[in-house]
Amino acid sequence: DRNGYLLAESRLSYNVLGIPQDIENLDELMGFLGGVLGADPVKLRRSYQGRRLNPFTPVVLAENLTREQIFTIEEERFRFPGVWIEKGYQRRYALGQAAAHVLGYVGKINVSEREQLKEYGISQLSVIGKDGVEKFYDRELGGSGGGLQVEVNSRGEQVRLLGVRDANPGEDITLTIDARLQSFAAEILSGKVGAAIVMDNDNGEILAMASAPAFDPNDFTDRSRSGNISQVFSNPQAPLFNRAVRGRFPPGSVFKTLMATAALDEDVVDPEK
């Protein structure tokens, strides 16, 4: 924010991935991971099948591993070809619901977005901004992804690794938002339906912009909380709708001040009227 308070950050996380063509015994692998992660192997397999794109594209099998889980998987990797630990990043939003509509959220790219952004080198695994600041400044915040260049034979089997391209981090940006005012605006809207905007009249900077009801953008970046997303979409009060910039409201008596000022400025009335 304007005072240096961290509104959104990318925290280091470790994920376990698998290359479909190199996995020899899927049932055995899912049973092993289920034991390590404390998860249902059937659900893990279903998730794997749903995310699989092609034989070469890595599939995220689990995210946000603990140190103990990382060590256990690394110790047993020799038993499971095509499985490895990847260092990744996960978005965290410090104010949660309070700044949801200002900041927006990030998520995996869908088919229509991939078609629109393909000229920018966006891949089918990319994470992009979905709303708010995250979407508007996506190219600045997103940086560029890394990848592996792999040689395969005529049967589509991996022969050797030719090279690695490192990912480049995006830029840091500072908003005009004041985190304390933003939190206060969200607090006074708690339990209500509406919007609140605080603007600096001298330069037009937006100090706070809140919409209610809201949602927690962390639900979209933390897979363990993905169950909350269905509640967001099914809520009849539409928490994703940003009433501060898209809502229509009658101006109320505050509009009289504006009209009176205009009338005085245009000499339609005098100050004594």
mmCIF file of C-alpha atoms in Angstrom:
data_model
loop_
_atom_site.group_PDB
_atom_site.id
_atom_site.type_symbol
_atom_site.label_atom_id
_atom_site.label_comp_id
_atom_site.label_asym_id
_atom_site.label_seq_id
_atom_site.Cartn_x
_atom_site.Cartn_y
_atom_site.Cartn_z
ATOM 1 C CA ASP A 1 0.000 0.000 0.000
ATOM 2 C CA ARG A 2 1.013 3.700 0.041
ATOM 3 C CA ASN A 3 2.783 3.207 3.410
ATOM 4 C CA GLY A 4 4.701 0.079 2.474
ATOM 5 C CA TYR A 5 2.312 -2.433 4.031
ATOM 6 C CA LEU A 6 2.419 -5.720 2.130
ATOM 7 C CA LEU A 7 -0.978 -6.381 0.546
ATOM 8 C CA ALA A 8 -0.089 -9.388 -1.612
ATOM 9 C CA GLU A 9 3.003 -11.551 -1.821
ATOM 10 C CA SER A 10 4.201 -14.763 -3.398
ATOM 11 C CA ARG A 11 5.360 -17.198 -0.740
ATOM 12 C CA LEU A 12 7.693 -20.087 -1.458
ATOM 13 C CA SER A 13 6.007 -23.476 -1.601
ATOM 14 C CA TYR A 14 7.059 -26.976 -2.628
ATOM 15 C CA ASN A 15 4.934 -29.168 -4.865
ATOM 16 C CA VAL A 16 5.234 -32.758 -6.042
ATOM 17 C CA LEU A 17 4.808 -33.260 -9.785
ATOM 18 C CA GLY A 18 4.684 -36.203 -12.134
ATOM 19 C CA ILE A 19 5.340 -36.649 -15.867
ATOM 20 C CA PRO A 20 2.611 -38.988 -17.157
ATOM 21 C CA GLN A 21 4.764 -40.824 -19.686
ATOM 22 C CA ASP A 22 7.376 -41.695 -17.055
ATOM 23 C CA ILE A 23 5.008 -42.938 -14.336
ATOM 24 C CA GLU A 24 5.147 -46.746 -14.384
ATOM 25 C CA ASN A 25 2.591 -47.784 -11.764
ATOM 26 C CA LEU A 26 -0.024 -45.115 -11.122
ATOM 27 C CA ASP A 27 -1.946 -47.089 -8.489
ATOM 28 C CA GLU A 28 1.190 -47.755 -6.457
ATOM 29 C CA LEU A 29 2.230 -44.094 -6.723
ATOM 30 C CA MET A 30 -1.168 -42.811 -5.581
ATOM 31 C CA GLY A 31 -1.172 -45.249 -2.684
ATOM 32 C CA PHE A 32 2.261 -44.035 -1.601
ATOM 33 C CA LEU A 33 1.367 -40.337 -1.911
ATOM 34 C CA GLY A 34 -1.925 -40.914 -0.128
ATOM 35 C CA GLY A 35 -0.047 -42.312 2.843
ATOM 36 C CA VAL A 36 2.487 -39.484 2.893
ATOM 37 C CA LEU A 37 -0.066 -36.702 2.426
ATOM 38 C CA GLY A 38 -2.869 -38.193 4.499
ATOM 39 C CA ALA A 39 -5.123 -38.075 1.426
ATOM 40 C CA ASP A 40 -7.501 -40.491 -0.302
ATOM 41 C CA PRO A 41 -5.583 -42.253 -3.148
ATOM 42 C CA VAL A 42 -8.802 -42.462 -5.188
ATOM 43 C CA LYS A 43 -9.296 -38.685 -5.013
ATOM 44 C CA LEU A 44 -5.618 -38.126 -5.841
ATOM 45 C CA ARG A 45 -5.940 -40.316 -8.927
ATOM 46 C CA ARG A 46 -9.132 -38.530 -9.993
ATOM 47 C CA SER A 47 -7.419 -35.165 -9.591
ATOM 48 C CA TYR A 48 -4.412 -36.401 -11.575
ATOM 49 C CA GLN A 49 -6.592 -37.607 -14.439
ATOM 50 C CA GLY A 50 -8.445 -34.302 -14.524
ATOM 51 C CA ARG A 51 -5.260 -32.243 -14.740
ATOM 52 C CA ARG A 52 -3.407 -34.419 -17.236
ATOM 53 C CA LEU A 53 -2.945 -32.632 -20.555
ATOM 54 C CA ASN A 54 -0.421 -34.706 -22.515
ATOM 55 C CA PRO A 55 2.386 -37.234 -21.838
ATOM 56 C CA PHE A 56 5.066 -34.551 -21.409
ATOM 57 C CA THR A 57 3.303 -31.873 -19.402
ATOM 58 C CA PRO A 58 3.983 -32.219 -15.651
ATOM 59 C CA VAL A 59 0.916 -32.705 -13.469
ATOM 60 C CA VAL A 60 0.794 -31.185 -9.995
ATOM 61 C CA LEU A 61 0.021 -34.075 -7.645
ATOM 62 C CA ALA A 62 0.115 -32.091 -4.391
ATOM 63 C CA GLU A 63 1.023 -28.584 -3.244
ATOM 64 C CA ASN A 64 2.432 -26.906 -0.138
ATOM 65 C CA LEU A 65 4.368 -29.907 1.125
ATOM 66 C CA THR A 66 5.801 -29.907 4.629
ATOM 67 C CA ARG A 67 9.493 -30.585 5.242
ATOM 68 C CA GLU A 68 8.674 -34.089 6.464
ATOM 69 C CA GLN A 69 6.625 -34.839 3.336
ATOM 70 C CA ILE A 70 9.395 -33.518 1.087
ATOM 71 C CA PHE A 71 12.035 -35.711 2.772
ATOM 72 C CA THR A 72 9.817 -38.803 2.649
ATOM 73 C CA ILE A 73 9.062 -38.379 -1.048
ATOM 74 C CA GLU A 74 12.694 -37.619 -1.930
ATOM 75 C CA GLU A 75 13.847 -40.755 -0.084
ATOM 76 C CA GLU A 76 11.435 -42.929 -2.095
ATOM 77 C CA ARG A 77 11.734 -41.233 -5.487
ATOM 78 C CA PHE A 78 13.912 -44.036 -6.853
ATOM 79 C CA ARG A 79 10.814 -46.263 -6.681
ATOM 80 C CA PHE A 80 8.647 -43.854 -8.673
ATOM 81 C CA PRO A 81 10.118 -42.673 -12.006
ATOM 82 C CA GLY A 82 8.720 -39.392 -13.325
ATOM 83 C CA VAL A 83 8.101 -37.888 -9.890
ATOM 84 C CA TRP A 84 9.984 -34.913 -8.520
ATOM 85 C CA ILE A 85 9.735 -32.006 -6.089
ATOM 86 C CA GLU A 86 9.280 -28.537 -7.593
ATOM 87 C CA LYS A 87 9.881 -25.187 -5.946
ATOM 88 C CA GLY A 88 6.944 -22.897 -6.628
ATOM 89 C CA TYR A 89 5.159 -19.843 -5.277
ATOM 90 C CA GLN A 90 1.696 -19.258 -3.898
ATOM 91 C CA ARG A 91 -0.095 -15.921 -3.679
ATOM 92 C CA ARG A 92 -1.088 -14.719 -0.197
ATOM 93 C CA TYR A 93 -3.380 -11.761 0.493
ATOM 94 C CA ALA A 94 -2.756 -10.185 3.889
ATOM 95 C CA LEU A 95 -6.102 -8.381 4.239
ATOM 96 C CA GLY A 96 -8.219 -11.296 3.021
ATOM 97 C CA GLN A 97 -11.778 -10.190 2.308
ATOM 98 C CA ALA A 98 -11.075 -6.546 3.177
ATOM 99 C CA ALA A 99 -9.176 -5.878 -0.090
ATOM 100 C CA ALA A 100 -10.606 -8.648 -2.265
ATOM 101 C CA HIS A 101 -12.227 -6.428 -4.896
ATOM 102 C CA VAL A 102 -9.293 -4.012 -5.104
ATOM 103 C CA LEU A 103 -6.614 -6.651 -5.513
ATOM 104 C CA GLY A 104 -8.620 -9.378 -7.242
ATOM 105 C CA TYR A 105 -7.065 -12.839 -7.292
ATOM 106 C CA VAL A 106 -5.007 -15.195 -9.459
ATOM 107 C CA GLY A 107 -5.884 -18.575 -10.933
ATOM 108 C CA LYS A 108 -5.097 -21.104 -13.643
ATOM 109 C CA ILE A 109 -5.757 -19.842 -17.157
ATOM 110 C CA ASN A 110 -8.856 -21.179 -18.938
ATOM 111 C CA VAL A 111 -9.343 -21.974 -22.624
ATOM 112 C CA SER A 112 -10.794 -18.603 -23.680
ATOM 113 C CA GLU A 113 -8.106 -16.653 -21.781
ATOM 114 C CA ARG A 114 -5.369 -18.782 -23.322
ATOM 115 C CA GLU A 115 -6.664 -17.947 -26.802
ATOM 116 C CA GLN A 116 -6.708 -14.229 -26.018
ATOM 117 C CA LEU A 117 -3.227 -14.175 -24.463
ATOM 118 C CA LYS A 118 -1.344 -16.710 -26.619
ATOM 119 C CA GLU A 119 0.665 -13.944 -28.344
ATOM 120 C CA TYR A 120 2.227 -13.133 -24.965
ATOM 121 C CA GLY A 121 3.648 -16.624 -24.546
ATOM 122 C CA ILE A 122 1.011 -17.743 -22.061
ATOM 123 C CA SER A 123 0.966 -21.533 -21.630
ATOM 124 C CA GLN A 124 -1.830 -23.866 -20.619
ATOM 125 C CA LEU A 125 -0.331 -24.127 -17.138
ATOM 126 C CA SER A 126 0.000 -20.391 -16.545
ATOM 127 C CA VAL A 127 -1.450 -18.610 -13.528
ATOM 128 C CA ILE A 128 -2.846 -15.179 -14.361
ATOM 129 C CA GLY A 129 -4.690 -12.306 -12.701
ATOM 130 C CA LYS A 130 -8.450 -12.821 -12.730
ATOM 131 C CA ASP A 131 -9.758 -9.518 -11.413
ATOM 132 C CA GLY A 132 -8.792 -6.186 -9.857
ATOM 133 C CA VAL A 133 -5.162 -5.051 -9.728
ATOM 134 C CA GLU A 134 -4.001 -8.619 -10.354
ATOM 135 C CA LYS A 135 -5.706 -8.625 -13.750
ATOM 136 C CA PHE A 136 -4.996 -5.031 -14.788
ATOM 137 C CA TYR A 137 -1.259 -5.300 -14.017
ATOM 138 C CA ASP A 138 -0.926 -8.980 -14.863
ATOM 139 C CA ARG A 139 1.916 -8.527 -17.368
ATOM 140 C CA GLU A 140 3.942 -6.427 -14.905
ATOM 141 C CA LEU A 141 3.268 -8.650 -11.890
ATOM 142 C CA GLY A 142 3.497 -11.999 -13.643
ATOM 143 C CA GLY A 143 7.078 -11.959 -14.916
ATOM 144 C CA SER A 144 7.938 -14.834 -17.246
ATOM 145 C CA GLY A 145 7.704 -18.557 -16.692
ATOM 146 C CA GLY A 146 10.500 -21.086 -16.852
ATOM 147 C CA GLY A 147 10.583 -24.460 -18.532
ATOM 148 C CA LEU A 148 12.494 -27.496 -19.720
ATOM 149 C CA GLN A 149 13.619 -28.271 -23.269
ATOM 150 C CA VAL A 150 13.416 -32.025 -23.740
ATOM 151 C CA GLU A 151 14.455 -34.294 -26.615
ATOM 152 C CA VAL A 152 12.102 -37.200 -27.383
ATOM 153 C CA ASN A 153 12.371 -40.121 -29.781
ATOM 154 C CA SER A 154 9.921 -41.248 -32.481
ATOM 155 C CA ARG A 155 7.841 -43.097 -29.881
ATOM 156 C CA GLY A 156 7.389 -39.938 -27.853
ATOM 157 C CA GLU A 157 9.714 -41.114 -25.085
ATOM 158 C CA GLN A 158 12.014 -38.677 -23.317
ATOM 159 C CA VAL A 159 15.636 -39.165 -24.341
ATOM 160 C CA ARG A 160 17.496 -36.348 -22.615
ATOM 161 C CA LEU A 161 17.200 -32.928 -21.107
ATOM 162 C CA LEU A 162 18.598 -30.242 -23.436
ATOM 163 C CA GLY A 163 18.233 -27.174 -21.306
ATOM 164 C CA VAL A 164 16.491 -25.338 -18.502
ATOM 165 C CA ARG A 165 15.014 -21.834 -18.703
ATOM 166 C CA ASP A 166 14.686 -20.097 -15.367
ATOM 167 C CA ALA A 167 11.582 -18.152 -14.489
ATOM 168 C CA ASN A 168 11.865 -14.387 -14.005
ATOM 169 C CA PRO A 169 9.934 -12.693 -11.197
ATOM 170 C CA GLY A 170 7.478 -9.913 -11.915
ATOM 171 C CA GLU A 171 7.686 -6.329 -10.720
ATOM 172 C CA ASP A 172 6.656 -4.953 -7.351
ATOM 173 C CA ILE A 173 4.051 -2.193 -7.464
ATOM 174 C CA THR A 174 2.809 0.314 -4.890
ATOM 175 C CA LEU A 175 -0.860 1.269 -4.767
ATOM 176 C CA THR A 176 -2.493 4.475 -3.537
ATOM 177 C CA ILE A 177 -4.555 2.322 -1.158
ATOM 178 C CA ASP A 178 -4.104 2.863 2.584
ATOM 179 C CA ALA A 179 -4.383 -0.563 4.247
ATOM 180 C CA ARG A 180 -5.783 0.887 7.496
ATOM 181 C CA LEU A 181 -8.509 2.833 5.701
ATOM 182 C CA GLN A 182 -9.223 -0.168 3.499
ATOM 183 C CA SER A 183 -9.697 -2.404 6.534
ATOM 184 C CA PHE A 184 -11.916 0.210 8.213
ATOM 185 C CA ALA A 185 -14.090 0.592 5.110
ATOM 186 C CA ALA A 186 -14.548 -3.178 4.958
ATOM 187 C CA GLU A 187 -15.327 -3.274 8.680
ATOM 188 C CA ILE A 188 -18.171 -0.730 8.494
ATOM 189 C CA LEU A 189 -19.674 -2.668 5.565
ATOM 190 C CA SER A 190 -19.618 -5.966 7.466
ATOM 191 C CA GLY A 191 -22.995 -7.673 7.250
ATOM 192 C CA LYS A 192 -24.275 -5.143 4.720
ATOM 193 C CA VAL A 193 -24.644 -4.954 0.940
ATOM 194 C CA GLY A 194 -23.021 -1.890 -0.597
ATOM 195 C CA ALA A 195 -19.779 -0.082 -1.305
ATOM 196 C CA ALA A 196 -17.475 2.507 0.236
ATOM 197 C CA ILE A 197 -14.849 4.620 -1.523
ATOM 198 C CA VAL A 198 -12.392 7.067 0.046
ATOM 199 C CA MET A 199 -10.684 9.459 -2.386
ATOM 200 C CA ASP A 200 -8.113 12.218 -1.971
ATOM 201 C CA ASN A 201 -9.925 15.268 -3.368
ATOM 202 C CA ASP A 202 -6.625 17.018 -4.128
ATOM 203 C CA ASN A 203 -5.304 14.482 -6.634
ATOM 204 C CA GLY A 204 -8.026 11.839 -7.141
ATOM 205 C CA GLU A 205 -6.035 9.010 -5.546
ATOM 206 C CA ILE A 206 -8.165 6.158 -4.223
ATOM 207 C CA LEU A 207 -7.279 5.553 -0.561
ATOM 208 C CA ALA A 208 -9.846 2.807 0.020
ATOM 209 C CA MET A 209 -12.403 0.955 -2.085
ATOM 210 C CA ALA A 210 -14.508 -1.736 -0.480
ATOM 211 C CA SER A 211 -17.465 -3.768 -1.695
ATOM 212 C CA ALA A 212 -19.747 -5.989 0.383
ATOM 213 C CA PRO A 213 -20.386 -8.807 0.608
ATOM 214 C CA ALA A 214 -16.852 -9.870 -0.248
ATOM 215 C CA PHE A 215 -14.851 -13.073 -0.661
ATOM 216 C CA ASP A 216 -11.436 -14.247 0.488
ATOM 217 C CA PRO A 217 -9.018 -14.278 -2.486
ATOM 218 C CA ASN A 218 -6.845 -16.777 -0.596
ATOM 219 C CA ASP A 219 -9.524 -19.398 -1.310
ATOM 220 C CA PHE A 220 -8.551 -19.229 -4.993
ATOM 221 C CA THR A 221 -4.821 -19.736 -4.408
ATOM 222 C CA ASP A 222 -4.817 -22.325 -1.615
ATOM 223 C CA ARG A 223 -6.076 -25.650 -2.941
ATOM 224 C CA SER A 224 -6.830 -26.882 0.573
ATOM 225 C CA ARG A 225 -9.511 -24.163 0.789
ATOM 226 C CA SER A 226 -11.002 -24.734 -2.656
ATOM 227 C CA GLY A 227 -14.216 -26.019 -1.100
ATOM 228 C CA ASN A 228 -15.085 -22.428 -0.175
ATOM 229 C CA ILE A 229 -15.165 -21.363 -3.834
ATOM 230 C CA SER A 230 -18.437 -23.119 -4.606
ATOM 231 C CA GLN A 231 -20.057 -21.185 -1.742
ATOM 232 C CA VAL A 232 -18.799 -17.924 -3.271
ATOM 233 C CA PHE A 233 -20.330 -18.687 -6.664
ATOM 234 C CA SER A 234 -23.610 -19.963 -5.239
ATOM 235 C CA ASN A 235 -24.131 -17.017 -2.869
ATOM 236 C CA PRO A 236 -27.227 -15.095 -4.129
ATOM 237 C CA GLN A 237 -25.683 -11.814 -2.914
ATOM 238 C CA ALA A 238 -22.889 -12.202 -5.510
ATOM 239 C CA PRO A 239 -19.737 -11.569 -3.419
ATOM 240 C CA LEU A 240 -17.587 -11.484 -6.580
ATOM 241 C CA PHE A 241 -19.519 -8.487 -7.901
ATOM 242 C CA ASN A 242 -17.594 -5.251 -7.275
ATOM 243 C CA ARG A 243 -20.309 -2.803 -6.292
ATOM 244 C CA ALA A 244 -17.779 0.010 -5.891
ATOM 245 C CA VAL A 245 -17.118 0.234 -9.639
ATOM 246 C CA ARG A 246 -19.971 -1.735 -11.241
ATOM 247 C CA GLY A 247 -22.923 -1.093 -8.975
ATOM 248 C CA ARG A 248 -25.648 1.499 -9.620
ATOM 249 C CA PHE A 249 -26.925 3.469 -6.645
ATOM 250 C CA PRO A 250 -29.116 6.573 -6.257
ATOM 251 C CA PRO A 251 -26.821 9.475 -5.279
ATOM 252 C CA GLY A 252 -28.916 10.663 -2.318
ATOM 253 C CA SER A 253 -28.809 14.138 -0.801
ATOM 254 C CA VAL A 254 -25.058 14.492 -1.321
ATOM 255 C CA PHE A 255 -25.938 15.218 -4.963
ATOM 256 C CA LYS A 256 -27.580 18.497 -3.853
ATOM 257 C CA THR A 257 -24.169 19.886 -2.903
ATOM 258 C CA LEU A 258 -22.816 19.195 -6.372
ATOM 259 C CA MET A 259 -25.824 20.765 -8.098
ATOM 260 C CA ALA A 260 -25.800 23.822 -5.815
ATOM 261 C CA THR A 261 -22.094 24.366 -6.507
ATOM 262 C CA ALA A 262 -22.690 24.100 -10.268
ATOM 263 C CA ALA A 263 -25.623 26.527 -10.076
ATOM 264 C CA LEU A 264 -23.513 29.076 -8.179
ATOM 265 C CA ASP A 265 -20.612 28.658 -10.590
ATOM 266 C CA GLU A 266 -22.883 29.266 -13.587
ATOM 267 C CA ASP A 267 -24.609 32.257 -11.895
ATOM 268 C CA VAL A 268 -27.957 30.485 -12.125
ATOM 269 C CA VAL A 269 -28.511 31.379 -8.459
ATOM 270 C CA ASP A 270 -26.803 33.719 -6.024
ATOM 271 C CA PRO A 271 -25.501 32.823 -2.558
ATOM 272 C CA GLU A 272 -28.524 34.473 -0.914
ATOM 273 C CA LYS A 273 -31.118 32.299 -2.658
#
